[in-house]
XYZ file of C-alpha atoms in Angstrom:
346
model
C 114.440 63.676 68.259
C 115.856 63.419 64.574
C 115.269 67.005 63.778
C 117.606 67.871 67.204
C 119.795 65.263 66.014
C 119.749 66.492 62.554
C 120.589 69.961 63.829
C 123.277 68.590 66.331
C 125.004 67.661 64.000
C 125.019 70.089 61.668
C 126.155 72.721 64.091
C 129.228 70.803 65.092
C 130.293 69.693 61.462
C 129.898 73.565 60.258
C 131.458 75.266 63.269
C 134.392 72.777 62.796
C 134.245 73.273 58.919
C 134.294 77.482 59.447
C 136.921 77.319 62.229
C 139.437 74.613 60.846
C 139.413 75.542 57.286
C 140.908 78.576 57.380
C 143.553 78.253 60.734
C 144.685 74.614 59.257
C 144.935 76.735 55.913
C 147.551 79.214 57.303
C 149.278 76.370 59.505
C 150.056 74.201 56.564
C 151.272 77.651 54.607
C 153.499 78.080 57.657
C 154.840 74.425 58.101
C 155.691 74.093 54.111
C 157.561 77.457 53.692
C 159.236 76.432 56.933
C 160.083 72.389 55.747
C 161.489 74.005 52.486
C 163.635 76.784 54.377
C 164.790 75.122 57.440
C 163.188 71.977 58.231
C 163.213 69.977 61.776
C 161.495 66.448 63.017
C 158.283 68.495 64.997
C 157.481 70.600 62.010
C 157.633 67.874 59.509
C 155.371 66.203 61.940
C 152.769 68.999 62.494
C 152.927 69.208 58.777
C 151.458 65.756 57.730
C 149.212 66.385 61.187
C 147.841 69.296 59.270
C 147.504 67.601 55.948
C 145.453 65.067 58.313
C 143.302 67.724 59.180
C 142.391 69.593 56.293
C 141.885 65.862 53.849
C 139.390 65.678 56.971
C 137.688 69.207 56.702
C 137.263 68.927 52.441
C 135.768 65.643 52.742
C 133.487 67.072 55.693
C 130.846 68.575 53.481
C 129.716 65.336 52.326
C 128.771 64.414 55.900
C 127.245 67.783 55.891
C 124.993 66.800 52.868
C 124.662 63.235 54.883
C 122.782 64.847 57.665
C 121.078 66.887 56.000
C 118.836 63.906 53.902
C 118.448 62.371 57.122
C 120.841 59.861 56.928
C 120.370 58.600 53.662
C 123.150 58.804 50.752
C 121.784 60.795 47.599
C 125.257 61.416 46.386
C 126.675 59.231 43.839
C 127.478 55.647 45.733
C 131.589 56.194 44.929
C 131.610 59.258 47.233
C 130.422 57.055 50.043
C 133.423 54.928 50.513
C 135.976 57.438 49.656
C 134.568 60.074 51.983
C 134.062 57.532 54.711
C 137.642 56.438 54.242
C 139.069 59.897 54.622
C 136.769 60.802 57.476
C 137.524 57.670 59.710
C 141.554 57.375 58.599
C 141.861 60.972 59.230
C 141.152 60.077 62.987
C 143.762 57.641 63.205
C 146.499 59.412 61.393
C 145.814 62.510 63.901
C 146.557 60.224 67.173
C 149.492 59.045 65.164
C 150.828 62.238 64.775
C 150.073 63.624 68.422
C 151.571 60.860 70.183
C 155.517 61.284 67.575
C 155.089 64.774 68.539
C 154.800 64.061 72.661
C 157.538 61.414 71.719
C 160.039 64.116 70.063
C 159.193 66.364 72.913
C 160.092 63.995 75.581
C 163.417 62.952 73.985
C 164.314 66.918 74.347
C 163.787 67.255 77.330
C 164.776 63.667 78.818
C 167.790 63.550 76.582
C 169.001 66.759 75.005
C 172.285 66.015 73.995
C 171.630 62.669 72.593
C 168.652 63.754 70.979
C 170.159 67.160 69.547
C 173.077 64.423 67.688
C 171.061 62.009 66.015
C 168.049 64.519 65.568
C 167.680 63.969 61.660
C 164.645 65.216 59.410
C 164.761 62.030 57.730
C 163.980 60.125 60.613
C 160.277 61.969 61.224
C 159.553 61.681 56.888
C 160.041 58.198 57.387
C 158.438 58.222 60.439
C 155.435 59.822 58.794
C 155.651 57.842 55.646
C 155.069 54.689 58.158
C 151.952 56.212 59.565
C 150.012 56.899 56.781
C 150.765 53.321 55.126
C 149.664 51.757 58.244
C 146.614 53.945 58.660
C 145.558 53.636 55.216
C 146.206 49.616 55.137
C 143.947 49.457 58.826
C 141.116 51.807 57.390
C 140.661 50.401 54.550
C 138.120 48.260 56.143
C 135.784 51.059 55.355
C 136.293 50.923 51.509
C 135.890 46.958 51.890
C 132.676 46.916 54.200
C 131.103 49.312 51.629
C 130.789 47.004 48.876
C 131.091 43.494 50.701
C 127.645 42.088 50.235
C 127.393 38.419 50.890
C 124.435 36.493 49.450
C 121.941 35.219 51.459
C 122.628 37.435 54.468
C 120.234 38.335 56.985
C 120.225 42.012 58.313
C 121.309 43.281 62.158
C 118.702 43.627 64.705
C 118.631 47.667 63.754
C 117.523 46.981 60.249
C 113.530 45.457 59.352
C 114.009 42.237 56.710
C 111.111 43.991 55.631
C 113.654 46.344 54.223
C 116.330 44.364 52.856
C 116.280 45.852 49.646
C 116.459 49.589 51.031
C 119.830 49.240 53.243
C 121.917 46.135 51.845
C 124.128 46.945 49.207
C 121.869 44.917 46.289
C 122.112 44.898 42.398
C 118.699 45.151 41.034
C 118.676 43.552 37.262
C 116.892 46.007 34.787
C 117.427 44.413 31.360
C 120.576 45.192 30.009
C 121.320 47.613 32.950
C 122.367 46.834 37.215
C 120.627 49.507 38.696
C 122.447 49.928 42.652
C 120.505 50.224 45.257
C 122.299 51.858 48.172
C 120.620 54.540 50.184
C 122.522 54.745 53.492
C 126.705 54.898 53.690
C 128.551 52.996 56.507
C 125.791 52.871 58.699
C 123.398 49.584 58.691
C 125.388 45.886 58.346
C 124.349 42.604 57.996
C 125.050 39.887 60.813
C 128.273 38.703 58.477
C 129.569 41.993 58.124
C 129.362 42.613 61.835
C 131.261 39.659 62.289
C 134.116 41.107 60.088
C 133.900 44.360 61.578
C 133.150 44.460 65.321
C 136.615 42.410 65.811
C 138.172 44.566 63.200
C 137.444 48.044 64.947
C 138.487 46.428 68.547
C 141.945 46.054 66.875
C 141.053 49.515 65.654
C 140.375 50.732 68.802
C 143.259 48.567 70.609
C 146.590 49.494 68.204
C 145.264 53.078 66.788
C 143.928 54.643 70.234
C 145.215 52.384 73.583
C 148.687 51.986 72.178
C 149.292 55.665 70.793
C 147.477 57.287 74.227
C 149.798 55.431 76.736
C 153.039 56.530 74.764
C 151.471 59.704 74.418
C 150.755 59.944 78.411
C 153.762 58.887 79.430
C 155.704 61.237 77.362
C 153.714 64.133 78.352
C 153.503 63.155 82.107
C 157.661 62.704 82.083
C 158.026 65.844 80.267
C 155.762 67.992 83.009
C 158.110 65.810 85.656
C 161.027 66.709 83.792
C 160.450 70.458 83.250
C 159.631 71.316 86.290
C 162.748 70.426 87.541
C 164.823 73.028 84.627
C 165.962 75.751 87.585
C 166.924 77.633 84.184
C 163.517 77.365 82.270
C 161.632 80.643 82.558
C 158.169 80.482 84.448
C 156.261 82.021 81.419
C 158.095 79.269 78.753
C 157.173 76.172 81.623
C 153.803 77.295 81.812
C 152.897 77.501 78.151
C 154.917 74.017 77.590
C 152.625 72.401 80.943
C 150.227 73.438 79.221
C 150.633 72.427 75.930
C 150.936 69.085 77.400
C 148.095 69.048 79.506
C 145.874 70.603 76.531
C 147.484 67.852 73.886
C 146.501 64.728 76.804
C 142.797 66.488 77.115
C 142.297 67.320 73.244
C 143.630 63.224 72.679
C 140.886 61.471 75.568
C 138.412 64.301 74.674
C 138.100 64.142 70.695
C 139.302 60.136 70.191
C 138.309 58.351 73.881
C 134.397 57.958 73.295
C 134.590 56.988 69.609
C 137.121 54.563 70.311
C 135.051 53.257 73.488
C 132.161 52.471 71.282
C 134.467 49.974 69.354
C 134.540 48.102 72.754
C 131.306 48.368 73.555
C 129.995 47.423 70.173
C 132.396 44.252 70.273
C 130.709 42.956 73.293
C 127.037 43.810 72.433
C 128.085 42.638 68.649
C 126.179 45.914 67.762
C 126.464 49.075 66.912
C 125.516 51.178 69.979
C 123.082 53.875 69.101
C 125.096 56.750 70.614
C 128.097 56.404 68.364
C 127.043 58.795 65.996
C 127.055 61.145 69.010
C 131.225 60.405 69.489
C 132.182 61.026 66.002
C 130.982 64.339 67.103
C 133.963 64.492 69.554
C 136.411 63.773 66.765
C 134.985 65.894 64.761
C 135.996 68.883 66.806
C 140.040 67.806 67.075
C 139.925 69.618 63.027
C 139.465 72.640 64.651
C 141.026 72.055 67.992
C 144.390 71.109 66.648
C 145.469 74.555 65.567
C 145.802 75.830 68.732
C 148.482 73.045 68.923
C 149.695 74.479 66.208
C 150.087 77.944 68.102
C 151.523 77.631 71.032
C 154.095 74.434 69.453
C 155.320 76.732 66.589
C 156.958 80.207 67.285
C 156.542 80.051 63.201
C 152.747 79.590 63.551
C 152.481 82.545 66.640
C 154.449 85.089 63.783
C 152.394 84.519 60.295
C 149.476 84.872 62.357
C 150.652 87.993 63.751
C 151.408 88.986 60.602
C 148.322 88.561 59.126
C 147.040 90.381 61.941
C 148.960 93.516 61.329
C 148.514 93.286 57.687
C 145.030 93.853 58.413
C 145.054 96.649 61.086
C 147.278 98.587 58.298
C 144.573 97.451 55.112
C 141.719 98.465 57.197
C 143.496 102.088 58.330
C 144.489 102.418 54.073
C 140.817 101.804 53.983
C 139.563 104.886 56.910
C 142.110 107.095 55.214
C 141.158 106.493 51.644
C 137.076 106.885 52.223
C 137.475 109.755 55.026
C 137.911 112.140 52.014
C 134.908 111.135 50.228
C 132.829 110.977 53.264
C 133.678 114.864 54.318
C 132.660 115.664 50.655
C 129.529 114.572 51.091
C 128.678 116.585 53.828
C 127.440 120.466 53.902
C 129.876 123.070 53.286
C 129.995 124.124 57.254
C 130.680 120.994 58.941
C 134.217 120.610 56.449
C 136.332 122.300 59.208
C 135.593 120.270 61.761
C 135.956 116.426 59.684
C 139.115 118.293 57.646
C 140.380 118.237 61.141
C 139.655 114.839 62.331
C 141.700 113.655 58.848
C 144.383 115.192 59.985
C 144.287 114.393 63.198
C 144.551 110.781 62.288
């Protein structure tokens, strides 16, 4: 069971590493030269959205190395609560960001010439600026819970007292030396610490998921309403929109709804349920699902992509061209007709 867990997990973090890496890479190149040139409220949005994704995909590997010493932390302790910090606020800042771009959406649509008056790109930086001091200020819990060790504290009902010294987050005196002795990151927690944060990741769970999916629904739901009422909307542009929506609700409930439900659920059993691992596996995946956001929102996005594309195609023919020579050269004397024709063929 831990070696398919082990390997579960694994496979989702380095699919999502491989795919979101490189696609958040060329988004973010896209959304900066476009914020310096010509910027507007839903690119300056899907910028710091990307920026969410990618502080999420370089601190990924250390959840990588996580897995891979079954669940223990051999890295120094620092890189515990700074990685866990990224990884969790990373989640929060992404819903953020989703739900202000179903909000700009729906004031386009619902009202376009108020909207287009008082549509400022100051109004989404400070928008943006607001969402990552809010996130940060919430998730710092993690950084806290990581080194908040009160004395005399017995251990959950996961963790054997036998093994006190192995999970808590103890100081062993060595004579002039405190030697640390942490061996698992954000993962086992006393009775105390549960009581700090079972009620803290309900609020979590309450004012960073509940709140941000309902405005996010009812934008979304409004804007289908609304747009498929627009006689002069062309069917190809109302389908991709529809379903840009409809894509943007699924990705939200998909990647964020069981992690979030496990904050409930852990509230009311005052534990940590045993299959939450299993839903940061769900929001693991919005890294890599977000860039096709990032497609089909950004006519910007759809043209450096096809740019790289073609800069390829024409790389890869300089390439057949420049080796076909040296190929036919290598071959016997007789058979140069017919490859001295394919070249020029081609």
């Amino acid at each position: 069971m831990q070696e398919y867990h082990t390997a579960l997990c694994l496979s989702v973090y380095l699919v999502t590493f491989l795919m979101g890496l490189p696609a958040n890479a060329v988004a973010f190149y896209t959304f900066s030269k476009k914020v310096r040139q010509k910027p507007t409220p839903i690119d300056i949005l899907l910028l710091n959205l990307t920026i969410s994704d990618l502080l999420f995909l370089l601190f990924l590997p250390f959840k990588m190395q996580e897995v891979t010493d079954n669940m223990t932390w051999s890295l120094p302790y620092i890189l515990c609560p700074l990685s866990g910090f990224f990884f969790y606020m990373t989640i929060y800042v992404s819903t953020f960001f989703l739900t202000a771009v179903s909000v700009e959406r729906y004031l386009g649509v619902a009202f376009p010439i108020q909207h287009s008056l008082k549509r400022r790109p100051l109004y989404a930086v400070v928008a943006s600026v607001f969402i990552w001091i809010f996130s940060v200020l919430h998730l710092s819990i993690v950084i806290i819970m990581s080194y908040y060790n009160p004395p005399q504290d017995s251990l959950s009902s996961t963790t054997n007292s036998s093994n006190i010294y192995e999970f808590s987050n103890v100081s062993i005196s060595d004579g002039d030396n405190v030697v640390s002795s942490r061996n698992v990151c954000y993962e086992d927690f006393s009775e105390k610490q549960l009581a700090i944060l079972l009620p803290v990741r309900l609020e979590l769970c309450l004012v960073l998921f509940c709140v941000p999916f309902l405005i996010c629904s009812f934008c979304y739901i409004n804007f289908i309403r609304i747009l498929s009422g627009l006689p002069h909307i062309g069917r190809r542009r109302r389908l991709r929109a529809i379903g840009l929506a409809l894509g943007t609700l699924l990705v939200f409930a998909f990647c964020f709804g069981p992690y979030n439900v496990s904050h409930i659920v852990g509230f009311i059993t005052r534990k940590n349920p045993d299959w939450r691992d299993m839903t940061l596996l769900c929001s693991t995946f919005n890294a890599c699902l977000d860039p096709f956001i990032f497609y089909f929102s950004s006519s910007a996005v759809r043209g450096t992509l096809g740019s790289m594309l073609q800069g390829a195609r024409i790389k890869l023919a300089k390439c057949h061209i420049h080796w076909s020579p040296w190929k036919g050269m290598s071959e016997p004397q007789i058979d140069k007709g017919p490859k001295q024709a394919e070249m020029n063929a081609i």
